[in-house]
mmCIF file of C-alpha atoms in Angstrom:
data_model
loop_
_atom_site.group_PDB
_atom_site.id
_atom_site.type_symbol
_atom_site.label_atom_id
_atom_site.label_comp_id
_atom_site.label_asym_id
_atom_site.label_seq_id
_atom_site.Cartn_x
_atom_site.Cartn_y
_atom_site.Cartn_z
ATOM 1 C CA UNK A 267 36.191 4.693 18.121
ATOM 2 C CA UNK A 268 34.114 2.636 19.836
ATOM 3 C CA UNK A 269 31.996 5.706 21.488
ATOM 4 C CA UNK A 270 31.740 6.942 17.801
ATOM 5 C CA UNK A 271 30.167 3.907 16.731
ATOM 6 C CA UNK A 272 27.681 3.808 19.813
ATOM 7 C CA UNK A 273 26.615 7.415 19.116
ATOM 8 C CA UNK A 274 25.934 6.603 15.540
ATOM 9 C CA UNK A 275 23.824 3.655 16.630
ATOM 10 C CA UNK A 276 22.117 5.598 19.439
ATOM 11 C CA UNK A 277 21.639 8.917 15.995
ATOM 12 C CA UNK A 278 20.080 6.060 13.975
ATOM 13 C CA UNK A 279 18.167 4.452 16.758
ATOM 14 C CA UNK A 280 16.902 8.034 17.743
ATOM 15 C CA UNK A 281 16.033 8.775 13.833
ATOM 16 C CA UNK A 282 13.784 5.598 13.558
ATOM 17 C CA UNK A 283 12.397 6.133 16.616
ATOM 18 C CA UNK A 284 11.071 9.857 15.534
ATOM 19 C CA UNK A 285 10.127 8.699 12.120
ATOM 20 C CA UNK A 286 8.192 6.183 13.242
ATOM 21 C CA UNK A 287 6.359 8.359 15.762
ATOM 22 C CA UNK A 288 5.562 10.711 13.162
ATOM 23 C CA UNK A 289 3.850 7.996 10.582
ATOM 24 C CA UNK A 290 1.933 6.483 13.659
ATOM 25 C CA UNK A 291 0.773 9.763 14.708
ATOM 26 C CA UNK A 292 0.047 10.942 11.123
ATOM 27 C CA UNK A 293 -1.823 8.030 10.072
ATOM 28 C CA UNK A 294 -3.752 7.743 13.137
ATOM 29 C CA UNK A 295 -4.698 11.498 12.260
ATOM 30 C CA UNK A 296 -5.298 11.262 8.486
ATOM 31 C CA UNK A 297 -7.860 7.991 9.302
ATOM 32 C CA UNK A 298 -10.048 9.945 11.546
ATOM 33 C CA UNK A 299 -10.141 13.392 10.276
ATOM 34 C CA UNK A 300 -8.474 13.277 6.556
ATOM 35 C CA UNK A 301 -5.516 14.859 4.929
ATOM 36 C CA UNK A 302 -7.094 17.944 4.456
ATOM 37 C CA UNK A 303 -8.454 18.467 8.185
ATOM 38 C CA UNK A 304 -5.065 16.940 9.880
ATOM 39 C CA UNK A 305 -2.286 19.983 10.876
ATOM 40 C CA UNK A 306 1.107 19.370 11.353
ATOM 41 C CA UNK A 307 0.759 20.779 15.087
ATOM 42 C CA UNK A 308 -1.817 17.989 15.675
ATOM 43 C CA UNK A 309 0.643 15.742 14.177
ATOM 44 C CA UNK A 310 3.688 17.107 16.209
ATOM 45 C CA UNK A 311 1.577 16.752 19.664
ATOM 46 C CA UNK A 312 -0.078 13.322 18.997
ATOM 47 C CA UNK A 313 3.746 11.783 18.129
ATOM 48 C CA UNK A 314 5.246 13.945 21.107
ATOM 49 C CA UNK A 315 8.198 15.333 18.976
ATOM 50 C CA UNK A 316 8.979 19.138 17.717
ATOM 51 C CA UNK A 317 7.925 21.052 14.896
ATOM 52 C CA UNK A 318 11.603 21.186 13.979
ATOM 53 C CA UNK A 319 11.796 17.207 14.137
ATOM 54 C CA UNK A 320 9.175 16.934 11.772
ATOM 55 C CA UNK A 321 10.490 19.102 9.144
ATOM 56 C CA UNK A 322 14.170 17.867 9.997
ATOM 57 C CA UNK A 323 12.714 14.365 8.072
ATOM 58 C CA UNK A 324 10.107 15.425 6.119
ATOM 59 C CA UNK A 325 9.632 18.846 3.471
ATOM 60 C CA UNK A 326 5.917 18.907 4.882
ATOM 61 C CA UNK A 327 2.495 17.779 5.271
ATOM 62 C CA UNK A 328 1.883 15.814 1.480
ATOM 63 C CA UNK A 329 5.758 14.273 1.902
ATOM 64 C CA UNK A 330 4.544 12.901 5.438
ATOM 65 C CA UNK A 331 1.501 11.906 4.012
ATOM 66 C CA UNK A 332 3.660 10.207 0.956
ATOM 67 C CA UNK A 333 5.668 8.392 3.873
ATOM 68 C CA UNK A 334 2.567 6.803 5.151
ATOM 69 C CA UNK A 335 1.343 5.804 1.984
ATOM 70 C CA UNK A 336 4.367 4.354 0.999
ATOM 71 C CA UNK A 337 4.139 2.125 4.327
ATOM 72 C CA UNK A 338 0.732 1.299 3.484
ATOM 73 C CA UNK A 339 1.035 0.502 -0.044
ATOM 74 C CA UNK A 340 3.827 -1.838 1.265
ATOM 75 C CA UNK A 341 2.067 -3.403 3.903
ATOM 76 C CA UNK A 342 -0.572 -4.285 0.868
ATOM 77 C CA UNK A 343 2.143 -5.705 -1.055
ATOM 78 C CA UNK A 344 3.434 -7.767 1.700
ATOM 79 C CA UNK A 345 0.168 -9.356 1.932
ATOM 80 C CA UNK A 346 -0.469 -10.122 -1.343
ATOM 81 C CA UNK A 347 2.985 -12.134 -2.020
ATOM 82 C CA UNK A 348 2.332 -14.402 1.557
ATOM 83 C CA UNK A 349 -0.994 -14.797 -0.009
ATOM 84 C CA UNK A 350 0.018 -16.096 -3.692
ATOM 85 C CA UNK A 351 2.821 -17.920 -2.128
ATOM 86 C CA UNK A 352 0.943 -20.143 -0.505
ATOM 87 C CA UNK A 353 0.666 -23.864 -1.967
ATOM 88 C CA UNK A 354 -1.798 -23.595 -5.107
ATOM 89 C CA UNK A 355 -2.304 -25.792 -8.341
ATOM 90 C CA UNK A 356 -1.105 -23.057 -11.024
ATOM 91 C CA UNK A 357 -1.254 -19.495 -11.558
ATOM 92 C CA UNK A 358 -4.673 -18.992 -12.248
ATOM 93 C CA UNK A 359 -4.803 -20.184 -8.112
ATOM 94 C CA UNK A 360 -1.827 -17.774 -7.385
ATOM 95 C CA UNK A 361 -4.085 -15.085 -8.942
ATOM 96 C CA UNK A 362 -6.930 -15.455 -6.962
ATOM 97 C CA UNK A 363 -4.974 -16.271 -3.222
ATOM 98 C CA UNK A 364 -3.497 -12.535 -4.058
ATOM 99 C CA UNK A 365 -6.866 -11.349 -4.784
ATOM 100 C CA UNK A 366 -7.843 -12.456 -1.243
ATOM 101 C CA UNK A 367 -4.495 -11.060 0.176
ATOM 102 C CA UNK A 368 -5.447 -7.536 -1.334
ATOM 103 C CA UNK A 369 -8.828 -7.515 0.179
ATOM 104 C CA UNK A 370 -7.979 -8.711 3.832
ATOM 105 C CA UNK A 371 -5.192 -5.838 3.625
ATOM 106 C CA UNK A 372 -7.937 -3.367 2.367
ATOM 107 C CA UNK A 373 -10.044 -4.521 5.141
ATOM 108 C CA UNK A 374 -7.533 -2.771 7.473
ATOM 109 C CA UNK A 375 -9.395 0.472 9.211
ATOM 110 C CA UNK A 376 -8.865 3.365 7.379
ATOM 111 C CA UNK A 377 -6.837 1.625 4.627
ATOM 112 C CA UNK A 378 -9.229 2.229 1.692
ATOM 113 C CA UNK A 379 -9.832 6.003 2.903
ATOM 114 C CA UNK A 380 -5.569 6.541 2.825
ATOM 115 C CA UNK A 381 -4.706 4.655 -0.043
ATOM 116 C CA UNK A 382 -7.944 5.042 -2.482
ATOM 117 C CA UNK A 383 -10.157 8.556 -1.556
ATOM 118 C CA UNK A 384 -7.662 10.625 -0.012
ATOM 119 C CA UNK A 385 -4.248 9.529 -1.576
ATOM 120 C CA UNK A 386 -5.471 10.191 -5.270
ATOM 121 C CA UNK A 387 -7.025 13.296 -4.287
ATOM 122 C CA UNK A 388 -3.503 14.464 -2.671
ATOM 123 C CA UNK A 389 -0.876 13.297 -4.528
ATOM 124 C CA UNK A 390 -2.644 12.971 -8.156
ATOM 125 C CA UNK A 391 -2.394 9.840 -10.124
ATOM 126 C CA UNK A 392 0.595 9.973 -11.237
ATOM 127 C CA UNK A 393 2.026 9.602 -7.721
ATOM 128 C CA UNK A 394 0.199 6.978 -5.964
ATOM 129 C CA UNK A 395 0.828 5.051 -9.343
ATOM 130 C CA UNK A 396 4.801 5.687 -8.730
ATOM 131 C CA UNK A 397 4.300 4.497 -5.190
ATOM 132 C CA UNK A 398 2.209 1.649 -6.159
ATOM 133 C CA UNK A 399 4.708 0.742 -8.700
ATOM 134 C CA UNK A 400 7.530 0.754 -5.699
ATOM 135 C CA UNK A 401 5.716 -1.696 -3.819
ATOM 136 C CA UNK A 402 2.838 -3.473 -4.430
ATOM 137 C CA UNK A 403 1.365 -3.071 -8.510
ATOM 138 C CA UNK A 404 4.675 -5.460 -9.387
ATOM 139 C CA UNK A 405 2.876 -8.446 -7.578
ATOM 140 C CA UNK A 406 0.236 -8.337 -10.197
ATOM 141 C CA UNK A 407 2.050 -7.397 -13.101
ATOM 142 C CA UNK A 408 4.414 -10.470 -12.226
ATOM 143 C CA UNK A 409 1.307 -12.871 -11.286
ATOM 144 C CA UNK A 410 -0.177 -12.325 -14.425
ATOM 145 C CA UNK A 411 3.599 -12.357 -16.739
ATOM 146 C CA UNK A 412 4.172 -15.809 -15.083
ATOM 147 C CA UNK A 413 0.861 -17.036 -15.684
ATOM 148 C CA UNK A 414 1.047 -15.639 -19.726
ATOM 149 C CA UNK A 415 4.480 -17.674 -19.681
ATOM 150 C CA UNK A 416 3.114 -20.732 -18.243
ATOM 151 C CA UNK A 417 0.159 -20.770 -21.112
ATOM 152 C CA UNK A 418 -2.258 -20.793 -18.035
ATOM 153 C CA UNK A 419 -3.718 -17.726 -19.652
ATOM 154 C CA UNK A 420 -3.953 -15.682 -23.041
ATOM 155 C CA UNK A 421 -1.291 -13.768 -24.329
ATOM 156 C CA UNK A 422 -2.393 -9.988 -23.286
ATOM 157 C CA UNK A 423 -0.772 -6.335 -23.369
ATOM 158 C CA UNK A 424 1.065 -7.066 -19.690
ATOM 159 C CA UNK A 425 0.719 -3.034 -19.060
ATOM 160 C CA UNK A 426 -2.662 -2.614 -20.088
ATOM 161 C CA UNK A 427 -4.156 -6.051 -18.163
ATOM 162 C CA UNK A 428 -2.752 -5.197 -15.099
ATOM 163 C CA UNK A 429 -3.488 -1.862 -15.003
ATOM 164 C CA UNK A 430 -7.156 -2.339 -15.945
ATOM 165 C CA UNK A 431 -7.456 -5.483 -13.021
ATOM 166 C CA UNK A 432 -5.706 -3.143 -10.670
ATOM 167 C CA UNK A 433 -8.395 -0.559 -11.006
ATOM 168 C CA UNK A 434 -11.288 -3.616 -10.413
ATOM 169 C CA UNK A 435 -9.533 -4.730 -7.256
ATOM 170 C CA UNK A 436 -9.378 -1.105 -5.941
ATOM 171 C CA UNK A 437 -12.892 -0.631 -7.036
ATOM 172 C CA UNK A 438 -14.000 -3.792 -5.154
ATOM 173 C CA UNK A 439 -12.194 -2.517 -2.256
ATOM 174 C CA UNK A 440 -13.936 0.637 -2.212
ATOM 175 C CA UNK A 441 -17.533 -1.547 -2.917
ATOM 176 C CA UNK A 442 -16.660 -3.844 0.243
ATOM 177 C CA UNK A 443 -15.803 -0.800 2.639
ATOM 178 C CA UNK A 444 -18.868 0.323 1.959
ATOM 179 C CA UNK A 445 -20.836 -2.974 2.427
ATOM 180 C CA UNK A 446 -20.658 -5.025 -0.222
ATOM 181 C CA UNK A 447 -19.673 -8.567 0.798
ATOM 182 C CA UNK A 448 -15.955 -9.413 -0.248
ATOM 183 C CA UNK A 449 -17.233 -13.240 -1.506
ATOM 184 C CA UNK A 450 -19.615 -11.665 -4.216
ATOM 185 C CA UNK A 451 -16.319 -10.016 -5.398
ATOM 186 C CA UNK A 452 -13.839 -13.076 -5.110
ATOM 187 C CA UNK A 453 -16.581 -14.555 -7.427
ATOM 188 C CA UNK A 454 -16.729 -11.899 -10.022
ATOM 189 C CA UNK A 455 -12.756 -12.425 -9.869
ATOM 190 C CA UNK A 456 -13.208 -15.557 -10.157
ATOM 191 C CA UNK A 457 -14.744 -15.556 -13.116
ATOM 192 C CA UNK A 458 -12.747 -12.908 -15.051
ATOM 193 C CA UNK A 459 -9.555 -15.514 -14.321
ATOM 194 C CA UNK A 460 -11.175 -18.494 -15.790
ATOM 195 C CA UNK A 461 -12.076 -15.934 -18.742
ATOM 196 C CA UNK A 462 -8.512 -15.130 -19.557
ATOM 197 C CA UNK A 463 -7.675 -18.921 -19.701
ATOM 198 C CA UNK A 464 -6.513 -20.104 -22.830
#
């Protein structure tokens, strides 16, 4: 019994251990040459596993590419709730510390070319918006519920705000990798939160 339960650990162990080869490898890959210009034998090589291993845990290419996404997308998320969990005044301040959290986690090399250029053009929409839903788009769906229920801020179609201030935070992401300078953004943000105050 006990050898079974040691050579399920050391199966499980062994599984992590692969998959997370495989999403370091792949991500490593898709940053510096894209989706579309990363094979799966590059992938295979850089993560020093077989063919077999990689299709053993994933279908193919997209669904490893939908695995590092996913771990992306979460990382994001994780970033943005230590952020707006910090001490602040009210929600309007919660708002705006998981602003900040967003951006630092977009600042992250190669970030804004997985999760904004390359994973819309791979997956579609609908996709990355069911994997944004899994992890991270809840934080500001939630942000902004709590601050509508607190009176911090007008009463607004939850589904329809969020979405539309999810697509300026990705658009300011995309701005700052390119340049722009994050504080010009946190003050347009700014802004747009005192705006929705009732």
């Amino acid at each position: 019994m006990q050898e079974q339960n040691s050579l399920r650990r050391s199966n499980r162990q062994r599984t992590r251990e692969t998959k997370a080869a495989l999403l370091k490898a792949a991500r490593k890959l898709f940053v510096e040459k894209g989706y579309a210009e990363t094979s799966t034998p590059e992938i295979v090589k850089a993560a020093g596993i077989t063919r077999g291993a990689l299709y053993h845990h994933y279908t193919d290419k997209e669904d490893l590419f939908r695995a590092v996404l996913h771990a992306e997308h979460e990382t994001v998320a994780k970033e943005i709730k230590n952020s707006s969990t910090q001490e602040q005044a009210n929600a309007i301040d919660a708002l705006l510390l998981g602003s900040h959290g967003f951006l630092n986690a977009m600042n992250d090399k190669g970030r804004v070319r997985l999760m904004l250029l390359d994973g819309p053009a791979v997956l579609g929409r609908s996709k990355l918006d069911e994997i944004d839903r899994e992890t991270s788009a809840d934080e500001l769906r939630i942000g902004l519920q709590t601050a509508m229920e607190a009176g911090e801020i007008r009463t607004l179609p939850l589904s329809e705000l969020t979405a539309q201030l999810s697509a300026m935070f990705d658009r300011a992401a995309l701005a700052i990798a390119d340049g722009d300078k994050k504080e010009d953004h946190m003050k347009v943000f700014e802004a747009i939160f005192e705006s929705l105050k009732v």
